Short mmCIF file of C-alpha atoms in Angstrom, two decimals:
data_model
loop_
_atom_site.label_atom_id
_atom_site.label_comp_id
_atom_site.label_asym_id
_atom_site.label_seq_id
_atom_site.Cartn_x
_atom_site.Cartn_y
_atom_site.Cartn_z
CA MET A 1 92.38 153.53 100.92
CA GLN A 2 90.30 151.07 98.91
CA ALA A 3 93.03 150.84 96.29
CA HIS A 4 95.57 150.08 99.02
CA ASP A 5 93.32 147.35 100.42
CA ALA A 6 92.87 145.92 96.93
CA ASP A 7 96.64 145.81 96.40
CA GLY A 8 97.08 144.09 99.75
CA GLN A 9 94.46 141.50 98.92
CA GLU A 10 96.08 140.88 95.53
CA LYS A 11 99.52 140.37 97.14
CA THR A 12 98.01 138.01 99.71
CA SER A 13 96.31 136.06 96.94
CA ARG A 14 99.56 135.78 95.00
CA MET A 15 101.40 134.64 98.12
CA LYS A 16 98.81 131.94 98.80
CA SER A 17 99.11 130.81 95.20
CA LEU A 18 102.88 130.56 95.46
CA LEU A 19 102.64 128.71 98.77
CA HIS A 20 100.08 126.23 97.48
CA PRO A 21 101.01 122.82 98.91
CA THR A 22 101.78 121.29 95.51
CA ARG A 23 104.11 124.17 94.61
CA ALA A 24 105.71 124.08 98.06
CA VAL A 25 106.57 120.39 97.67
CA ALA A 26 108.07 120.88 94.21
CA LEU A 27 110.04 123.92 95.37
CA GLY A 28 111.26 122.13 98.48
CA PHE A 29 112.71 119.30 96.41
CA LEU A 30 114.43 121.77 94.08
CA ILE A 31 116.03 123.56 97.02
CA ALA A 32 117.25 120.24 98.44
CA ILE A 33 118.72 119.32 95.05
CA PHE A 34 120.65 122.55 94.65
CA VAL A 35 121.93 122.48 98.24
CA GLY A 36 123.01 118.88 97.74
CA THR A 37 124.75 119.75 94.47
CA SER A 38 126.69 122.54 96.17
CA LEU A 39 127.80 120.25 99.00
CA LEU A 40 128.87 117.46 96.64
CA MET A 41 130.97 119.90 94.61
CA LEU A 42 133.08 120.68 97.67
CA PRO A 43 136.56 119.06 97.65
CA LEU A 44 135.66 117.60 101.04
CA SER A 45 133.04 115.41 99.35
CA HIS A 46 135.46 113.89 96.84
CA ALA A 47 137.56 110.87 97.80
CA GLU A 48 140.67 112.51 96.35
CA GLY A 49 139.98 115.97 97.76
CA GLN A 50 139.10 117.69 94.50
CA ALA A 51 135.95 119.41 93.31
CA ALA A 52 133.53 117.13 91.49
CA PRO A 53 132.25 118.27 88.05
CA TRP A 54 128.93 120.03 88.34
CA LEU A 55 127.07 117.48 86.21
CA VAL A 56 128.29 114.58 88.35
CA ALA A 57 127.32 116.41 91.55
CA PHE A 58 123.98 117.56 90.11
CA PHE A 59 123.03 114.12 88.75
CA THR A 60 123.95 112.46 92.06
CA ALA A 61 122.00 115.05 94.08
CA VAL A 62 118.90 114.66 91.92
CA SER A 63 119.13 110.88 92.12
CA ALA A 64 119.52 111.03 95.92
CA VAL A 65 116.76 113.56 96.64
CA CYS A 66 114.43 111.74 94.26
CA VAL A 67 115.46 108.44 95.94
CA THR A 68 116.30 106.85 92.61
CA GLY A 69 119.79 105.39 92.87
CA LEU A 70 121.00 105.90 89.31
CA VAL A 71 124.67 106.95 89.40
CA VAL A 72 127.32 108.09 86.95
CA VAL A 73 130.20 107.36 89.36
CA ASP A 74 130.78 104.64 91.95
CA THR A 75 129.40 105.88 95.25
CA GLY A 76 131.81 103.91 97.43
CA THR A 77 135.06 104.95 95.75
CA TYR A 78 134.34 108.33 94.13
CA TRP A 79 132.88 110.04 97.20
CA SER A 80 134.54 110.47 100.58
CA THR A 81 132.82 109.51 103.82
CA PHE A 82 131.56 113.08 104.03
CA GLY A 83 130.24 112.88 100.47
CA GLN A 84 128.53 109.57 101.19
CA SER A 85 126.99 111.12 104.31
CA VAL A 86 125.64 114.00 102.24
CA ILE A 87 124.10 111.51 99.81
CA MET A 88 122.53 109.55 102.67
CA VAL A 89 121.05 112.70 104.18
CA LEU A 90 119.68 113.70 100.79
CA PHE A 91 117.82 110.46 100.18
CA GLN A 92 116.65 110.47 103.80
CA ILE A 93 115.17 113.93 103.22
CA GLY A 94 113.81 112.87 99.85
CA GLY A 95 112.10 109.76 101.20
CA PHE A 96 110.89 111.08 104.54
CA GLY A 97 110.00 114.47 103.09
CA MET A 98 107.92 113.01 100.28
CA MET A 99 106.17 110.54 102.57
CA THR A 100 105.28 113.31 105.01
CA ALA A 101 104.35 115.81 102.30
CA ALA A 102 102.19 113.32 100.45
CA THR A 103 100.37 112.33 103.63
CA LEU A 104 99.75 115.91 104.70
CA LEU A 105 98.66 116.86 101.17
CA GLY A 106 96.17 114.01 101.30
CA LEU A 107 94.86 115.29 104.61
CA MET A 108 94.45 118.80 103.24
CA VAL A 109 92.58 117.44 100.23
CA ASN A 110 90.38 115.32 102.46
CA ARG A 111 89.52 118.41 104.49
CA SER A 112 88.05 120.12 101.45
CA LEU A 113 86.14 116.96 100.63
CA ARG A 114 84.80 116.59 104.18
CA LEU A 115 83.39 120.10 104.11
CA ARG A 116 81.09 118.81 101.41
CA THR A 117 80.20 115.50 102.97
CA LYS A 118 78.11 114.33 105.88
CA LEU A 119 79.37 112.70 109.03
CA ILE A 120 78.17 109.27 107.97
CA THR A 121 80.34 109.42 104.86
CA GLN A 122 83.37 110.23 106.99
CA VAL A 123 82.72 107.19 109.15
CA GLU A 124 82.26 104.89 106.17
CA THR A 125 85.43 105.99 104.34
CA HIS A 126 87.65 105.71 107.45
CA THR A 127 89.81 108.65 106.36
CA LEU A 128 92.19 110.50 108.64
CA GLY A 129 91.14 113.82 110.11
CA LEU A 130 92.97 117.12 110.06
CA GLY A 131 93.13 116.96 113.84
CA ASP A 132 95.55 114.04 113.37
CA VAL A 133 98.16 116.12 111.51
CA SER A 134 100.60 116.27 114.41
CA SER A 135 100.17 112.58 115.23
CA VAL A 136 100.55 111.78 111.55
CA ALA A 137 103.94 113.48 111.36
CA LYS A 138 105.05 111.82 114.62
CA LEU A 139 104.03 108.36 113.44
CA VAL A 140 105.82 108.80 110.10
CA LEU A 141 108.92 109.91 112.01
CA VAL A 142 108.78 106.98 114.42
CA VAL A 143 108.16 104.37 111.71
CA THR A 144 110.99 105.76 109.59
CA PHE A 145 113.72 105.83 112.20
CA VAL A 146 112.71 102.68 114.08
CA ALA A 147 112.63 100.65 110.86
CA GLU A 148 115.96 102.07 109.71
CA LEU A 149 117.72 101.49 113.02
CA VAL A 150 116.42 97.93 113.40
CA VAL A 151 117.50 96.98 109.87
CA ALA A 152 120.83 98.77 110.31
CA ALA A 153 121.50 96.76 113.49
CA PHE A 154 120.71 93.46 111.75
CA LEU A 155 122.94 94.31 108.79
CA ALA A 156 125.83 95.53 110.95
CA LEU A 157 125.81 92.38 113.07
CA ARG A 158 125.70 90.16 110.01
CA LEU A 159 128.44 92.08 108.20
CA HIS A 160 130.71 91.90 111.25
CA PHE A 161 130.16 88.30 112.33
CA GLY A 162 129.30 86.78 108.94
CA HIS A 163 131.57 88.69 106.59
CA ASP A 164 134.38 89.73 108.95
CA LEU A 165 134.03 93.46 108.41
CA PRO A 166 135.53 95.67 111.14
CA TRP A 167 132.92 97.22 113.41
CA THR A 168 133.33 100.71 111.93
CA GLU A 169 132.82 99.47 108.36
CA ALA A 170 130.00 97.14 109.37
CA LEU A 171 128.13 99.89 111.23
CA TRP A 172 128.52 102.42 108.41
CA SER A 173 127.59 99.94 105.69
CA GLY A 174 124.62 98.69 107.71
CA LEU A 175 123.31 102.18 108.36
CA PHE A 176 123.82 103.41 104.80
CA HIS A 177 122.09 100.43 103.21
CA ALA A 178 119.28 100.40 105.79
CA VAL A 179 118.42 104.05 105.18
CA SER A 180 118.76 103.52 101.43
CA ALA A 181 116.48 100.47 101.53
CA PHE A 182 113.71 102.03 103.64
CA ASN A 183 113.68 105.11 101.42
CA ASN A 184 113.71 102.93 98.30
CA ALA A 185 116.79 104.88 97.21
CA GLY A 186 118.89 102.04 95.79
CA PHE A 187 122.23 103.68 96.61
CA SER A 188 125.00 101.30 97.65
CA ILE A 189 128.61 101.88 98.65
CA HIS A 190 129.52 98.68 96.79
CA PRO A 191 130.22 98.86 93.03
CA ASP A 192 128.19 95.66 92.51
CA SER A 193 125.25 96.86 94.66
CA LEU A 194 124.33 93.76 96.72
CA MET A 195 125.53 91.09 94.28
CA ARG A 196 128.26 90.01 96.72
CA TYR A 197 125.48 89.05 99.16
CA ALA A 198 123.30 87.27 96.57
CA THR A 199 123.33 84.02 98.57
CA ASP A 200 123.09 85.58 102.06
CA ALA A 201 119.50 85.57 103.25
CA LEU A 202 120.44 87.38 106.47
CA ILE A 203 121.46 90.39 104.38
CA LEU A 204 118.82 90.33 101.65
CA LEU A 205 115.75 89.57 103.81
CA PRO A 206 116.13 92.61 106.15
CA VAL A 207 116.72 94.80 103.11
CA MET A 208 113.59 93.39 101.46
CA MET A 209 111.55 94.09 104.60
CA ALA A 210 112.76 97.69 104.72
CA ILE A 211 111.91 98.16 101.05
CA VAL A 212 108.37 96.85 101.48
CA VAL A 213 107.62 98.80 104.68
CA GLY A 214 108.96 102.06 103.25
CA GLY A 215 107.36 101.63 99.85
CA ILE A 216 103.90 100.42 100.77
CA GLY A 217 102.78 103.91 101.78
CA PHE A 218 101.95 105.61 105.05
CA PRO A 219 98.13 105.43 104.73
CA VAL A 220 98.46 101.64 104.63
CA LEU A 221 100.82 101.63 107.60
CA HIS A 222 98.33 103.79 109.50
CA ASP A 223 95.52 101.32 108.89
CA LEU A 224 97.71 98.37 109.82
CA ARG A 225 98.90 100.16 112.95
CA PHE A 226 95.51 101.18 114.31
CA LYS A 227 93.02 98.78 112.69
CA VAL A 228 95.01 95.59 112.23
CA ARG A 229 92.67 93.56 114.45
CA ASP A 230 89.70 94.16 112.18
CA PRO A 231 90.54 94.27 108.44
CA ARG A 232 86.91 95.11 107.74
CA HIS A 233 87.69 98.64 108.93
CA TRP A 234 90.61 99.09 106.55
CA SER A 235 90.09 101.73 103.90
CA LEU A 236 89.54 100.71 100.28
CA HIS A 237 92.93 102.22 99.49
CA THR A 238 94.64 99.91 101.96
CA LYS A 239 92.87 96.83 100.65
CA LEU A 240 93.64 97.64 97.02
CA THR A 241 97.28 98.47 97.80
CA LEU A 242 97.86 95.27 99.79
CA LEU A 243 96.13 93.12 97.19
CA GLY A 244 97.93 94.78 94.30
CA THR A 245 101.29 94.60 96.04
CA GLY A 246 100.82 90.89 96.75
CA ILE A 247 99.87 90.15 93.15
CA LEU A 248 102.82 92.09 91.76
CA LEU A 249 105.34 90.54 94.15
CA ILE A 250 104.19 86.99 93.42
CA THR A 251 103.95 87.62 89.68
CA GLY A 252 107.43 89.15 89.59
CA PHE A 253 108.87 86.31 91.66
CA VAL A 254 107.42 83.56 89.45
CA ALA A 255 108.30 85.37 86.22
CA VAL A 256 111.93 85.97 87.22
CA LEU A 257 112.29 82.30 88.13
CA MET A 258 110.79 81.27 84.81
CA PHE A 259 112.83 83.65 82.67
CA GLU A 260 116.17 83.27 84.48
CA TRP A 261 116.11 79.66 85.71
CA THR A 262 118.67 78.42 83.18
CA ASN A 263 120.47 81.70 82.49
CA PRO A 264 124.13 80.95 83.39
CA LYS A 265 124.81 84.64 83.99
CA THR A 266 122.11 85.04 86.67
CA LEU A 267 120.18 82.22 88.37
CA GLY A 268 121.47 79.33 86.30
CA VAL A 269 124.53 78.66 88.48
CA MET A 270 122.68 78.91 91.81
CA SER A 271 121.19 76.23 94.01
CA MET A 272 117.43 75.98 94.48
CA PRO A 273 117.26 78.05 97.73
CA GLU A 274 119.59 80.67 96.23
CA LYS A 275 117.42 80.92 93.11
CA LEU A 276 114.31 81.44 95.22
CA LEU A 277 116.03 84.11 97.33
CA SER A 278 117.44 86.02 94.35
CA ALA A 279 114.15 85.87 92.43
CA ALA A 280 112.24 87.17 95.45
CA PHE A 281 114.75 89.98 95.95
CA ALA A 282 114.58 90.95 92.26
CA SER A 283 110.77 91.10 92.42
CA VAL A 284 110.82 93.31 95.53
CA SER A 285 113.63 95.57 94.35
CA ALA A 286 112.07 96.18 90.93
CA ARG A 287 109.24 97.99 92.73
CA THR A 288 111.44 101.17 92.87
CA ALA A 289 114.08 100.05 95.39
CA GLY A 290 116.94 99.85 92.89
CA PHE A 291 119.21 97.31 94.60
CA ASN A 292 120.26 94.25 92.65
CA SER A 293 121.71 90.92 93.74
CA ILE A 294 122.08 89.64 90.17
CA ASP A 295 123.53 91.38 87.13
CA ILE A 296 120.75 93.46 85.56
CA GLY A 297 122.65 93.77 82.29
CA ALA A 298 122.78 89.97 82.01
CA LEU A 299 119.03 89.43 82.37
CA THR A 300 117.06 87.98 79.50
CA HIS A 301 115.00 90.33 77.34
CA GLU A 302 111.86 88.83 78.85
CA SER A 303 113.04 89.84 82.32
CA TRP A 304 113.78 93.34 81.08
CA ALA A 305 110.21 93.59 79.77
CA LEU A 306 108.92 92.38 83.13
CA HIS A 307 110.97 95.09 84.85
CA TYR A 308 109.46 97.72 82.54
CA PHE A 309 106.04 96.94 84.02
CA LEU A 310 107.10 96.53 87.65
CA MET A 311 109.19 99.72 87.66
CA PHE A 312 106.47 101.76 85.97
CA VAL A 313 103.81 100.66 88.48
CA GLY A 314 106.05 101.23 91.52
CA GLY A 315 104.82 101.06 95.12
CA GLY A 316 102.12 102.51 97.34
CA SER A 317 100.94 106.11 97.47
CA ALA A 318 102.34 108.49 100.10
CA GLY A 319 105.37 106.29 100.70
CA THR A 320 109.00 106.31 99.65
CA ALA A 321 108.40 104.39 96.41
CA GLY A 322 107.94 105.93 92.97
CA GLY A 323 106.06 104.89 89.83
CA VAL A 324 102.46 105.64 88.98
CA LYS A 325 101.54 103.70 92.15
CA VAL A 326 99.74 100.44 92.85
CA GLY A 327 96.50 102.20 93.76
CA THR A 328 96.37 103.92 90.38
CA VAL A 329 96.73 100.65 88.48
CA ALA A 330 94.23 98.93 90.78
CA ILE A 331 91.60 101.61 90.10
CA LEU A 332 92.16 101.26 86.36
CA ALA A 333 91.87 97.48 86.60
CA LEU A 334 88.55 97.83 88.42
CA LEU A 335 87.36 100.24 85.73
CA VAL A 336 88.25 97.77 82.98
CA ILE A 337 86.56 94.90 84.83
CA ALA A 338 83.40 96.95 85.32
CA GLU A 339 83.32 97.91 81.65
CA ILE A 340 83.78 94.31 80.51
CA ARG A 341 80.97 93.18 82.81
CA GLY A 342 78.72 96.00 81.66
CA HIS A 343 78.52 97.54 85.13
CA SER A 344 78.08 101.27 85.52
CA ASP A 345 80.17 101.41 88.70
CA SER A 346 83.66 100.20 89.58
CA GLU A 347 83.39 98.24 92.81
CA ALA A 348 85.63 96.34 95.20
CA PHE A 349 85.28 95.07 98.78
CA GLY A 350 81.75 96.42 99.07
CA ARG A 351 82.76 99.96 98.07
CA ARG A 352 82.30 101.99 94.90
CA VAL A 353 85.20 103.89 93.35
CA GLY A 354 84.16 107.45 92.59
CA PRO A 355 84.42 108.87 89.05
CA SER A 356 86.83 111.55 90.28
CA ALA A 357 89.37 108.92 91.39
CA GLN A 358 88.96 107.12 88.05
CA ARG A 359 89.68 110.31 86.09
CA GLN A 360 92.73 111.03 88.22
CA ALA A 361 94.07 107.50 87.72
CA ILE A 362 93.68 107.77 83.94
CA THR A 363 95.36 111.18 83.93
CA VAL A 364 98.33 109.97 85.98
CA LEU A 365 98.76 106.92 83.73
CA VAL A 366 98.55 108.92 80.51
CA LEU A 367 100.95 111.64 81.65
CA GLY A 368 103.37 109.07 83.06
CA SER A 369 103.34 107.15 79.79
CA ALA A 370 103.88 110.40 77.87
CA MET A 371 106.93 111.20 79.99
CA VAL A 372 108.42 107.77 79.32
CA VAL A 373 107.82 108.06 75.57
CA LEU A 374 109.29 111.57 75.46
CA GLY A 375 112.37 110.59 77.46
CA THR A 376 112.95 107.54 75.29
CA LEU A 377 112.75 109.56 72.07
CA VAL A 378 115.12 112.25 73.37
CA ILE A 379 117.78 109.78 74.49
CA LEU A 380 117.48 107.62 71.37
CA ARG A 381 118.03 110.76 69.32
CA THR A 382 121.38 111.44 70.98
CA THR A 383 122.78 107.92 71.54
CA ASP A 384 123.38 104.65 69.69
CA PHE A 385 122.33 102.36 72.54
CA PRO A 386 119.74 99.65 71.81
CA THR A 387 116.14 100.71 72.27
CA ASP A 388 115.41 98.14 74.98
CA GLN A 389 118.28 99.41 77.14
CA VAL A 390 117.18 103.02 76.69
CA ILE A 391 113.59 102.16 77.61
CA PHE A 392 114.85 100.35 80.72
CA GLU A 393 116.90 103.38 81.74
CA VAL A 394 114.05 105.83 81.13
CA ILE A 395 111.45 103.85 83.06
CA SER A 396 113.94 103.30 85.87
CA ALA A 397 114.48 107.06 86.10
CA PHE A 398 110.79 107.99 85.89
CA GLY A 399 109.82 105.29 88.39
CA THR A 400 112.70 106.44 90.65
CA VAL A 401 113.95 102.85 90.70
CA GLY A 402 117.67 103.11 90.07
CA LEU A 403 118.21 99.79 88.30
CA SER A 404 120.35 100.05 85.18
CA THR A 405 121.68 97.82 82.44
CA GLY A 406 124.97 99.71 82.79
CA ILE A 407 124.65 102.61 80.37
CA THR A 408 123.98 105.52 82.76
CA ALA A 409 127.57 106.75 82.98
CA GLU A 410 128.07 106.35 79.21
CA LEU A 411 125.16 108.59 78.24
CA PRO A 412 126.02 112.05 76.89
CA ALA A 413 125.32 115.11 79.02
CA SER A 414 121.99 115.68 77.27
CA GLY A 415 120.90 112.12 78.06
CA GLN A 416 121.90 112.42 81.71
CA LEU A 417 120.06 115.73 82.02
CA MET A 418 116.99 114.09 80.50
CA LEU A 419 117.22 111.42 83.19
CA THR A 420 117.37 114.08 85.91
CA LEU A 421 114.15 115.61 84.58
CA LEU A 422 112.50 112.20 84.53
CA MET A 423 113.64 111.49 88.09
CA TYR A 424 112.32 114.84 89.31
CA PHE A 425 108.94 114.64 87.58
CA GLY A 426 108.61 110.98 88.45
CA ARG A 427 109.20 111.70 92.11
CA VAL A 428 107.33 114.97 92.48
CA GLY A 429 105.03 115.27 89.49
CA THR A 430 102.53 112.46 89.92
CA ILE A 431 101.71 113.08 93.58
CA THR A 432 101.45 116.85 93.17
CA LEU A 433 99.41 116.35 90.03
CA ALA A 434 96.99 114.10 91.91
CA ALA A 435 96.71 116.63 94.76
CA SER A 436 96.17 119.48 92.30
CA LEU A 437 93.44 117.57 90.53
CA VAL A 438 91.54 116.92 93.75
CA SER A 439 92.03 120.35 95.30
CA GLY A 440 91.04 122.04 92.05
CA GLU A 441 87.89 119.99 91.59
CA ARG A 442 84.69 122.01 91.39
CA ARG A 443 81.14 121.51 90.23
CA MET A 444 80.16 123.33 87.05
CA PRO A 445 76.80 125.15 87.10
CA TYR A 446 75.90 123.59 83.75
CA ARG A 447 76.37 120.41 81.69
CA TYR A 448 76.55 120.04 77.92
CA ALA A 449 74.40 117.65 75.95
CA GLU A 450 75.84 114.14 76.01
CA GLU A 451 77.15 112.25 72.98
CA HIS A 452 78.91 108.92 72.63
CA PRO A 453 81.98 108.99 70.33
CA ILE A 454 82.95 105.60 68.94
CA VAL A 455 85.54 103.79 71.08
CA GLY A 456 87.61 100.86 69.82
#
């Protein structure tokens, strides 16, 4: 009887291990990818009624579920309306699913932390409670679909009245691009992405708004929704994310203007207002959205280097954006500032950043950098493309951005498969890694003697 009970407890323990939230998220994305691949391989999904090659379908499904936007075929002409609908559903699931999963994972982690903290600490940190789980999911759902429908309506009206598209085309194009923008997916049914609308502010501005709202992260939206009247009550995460986002957007905007002002292939032929609009859009889109209104392949090498940084950082945590996240970089910046000043604590806005968060930020940055280096070496080994183009492609995949200098479809199968791994780990790996680090944290009953190895 005892042996039977022991076996039952062991099976229960194994089941709980398999259903650990981090594993469930990773498994859920894999299932969505394989279902999407199967649907895209159907003749119904192909514009000419034939079965798509498995690698094309698999790459497209991974890119859609991981809300990246890298493609090996033209979405608008290669796939039928059904195929395009499958792709849209996939990046809707990928964006909404990750935003919801990341938020709920954060809540579960916070529960374990709260069990070890006092009530006053809960009040000071302004974190969400587990009792809010249902309202959390509802708010994410409402924000997602309201934002998408509003942007879709704006785009459809503009496409019909401003660009003379029939209502059916305008509605479909507006909906597809609105969902793609909010989920930071970067998929477009136009072969030139949004370059044909490079001078149309009524198209680019709604898309930019959707990108920012979807990519800034749900915890920030929660604070803005419920505590907007008193910024003093915003969490440190919200303040760091908003500050970091503002700095990156302005820096990207100014740098693109500076690097591309006289480039005849990008901003050089535009008027002043058009240059400002295109530079702003490029800065926003580089933060993992993946749309482009100017030719990425024609950018200067300085602009490519700028994109390396913006794509790698990405957007806010628990949102639809990828990258190592703004909050991660902000924490590391505070750590560097504290070290330079000789302070023992990293501080901002009257709050101290805990050592656990600092370790997690360093780990995420190191592992992310390692993935980029590994992907670059693998693809360079199998192709003859210039190193700067390969680095751009790799960071775009890992950051789930979707921007490309135009070499994605020309990569060999091994290179494309490497990109799918980067997209998957970039989309799922960092957030599940962070959750695993926090949920697995425990105090050791002993500490070793301290030494100080030489640094620098």
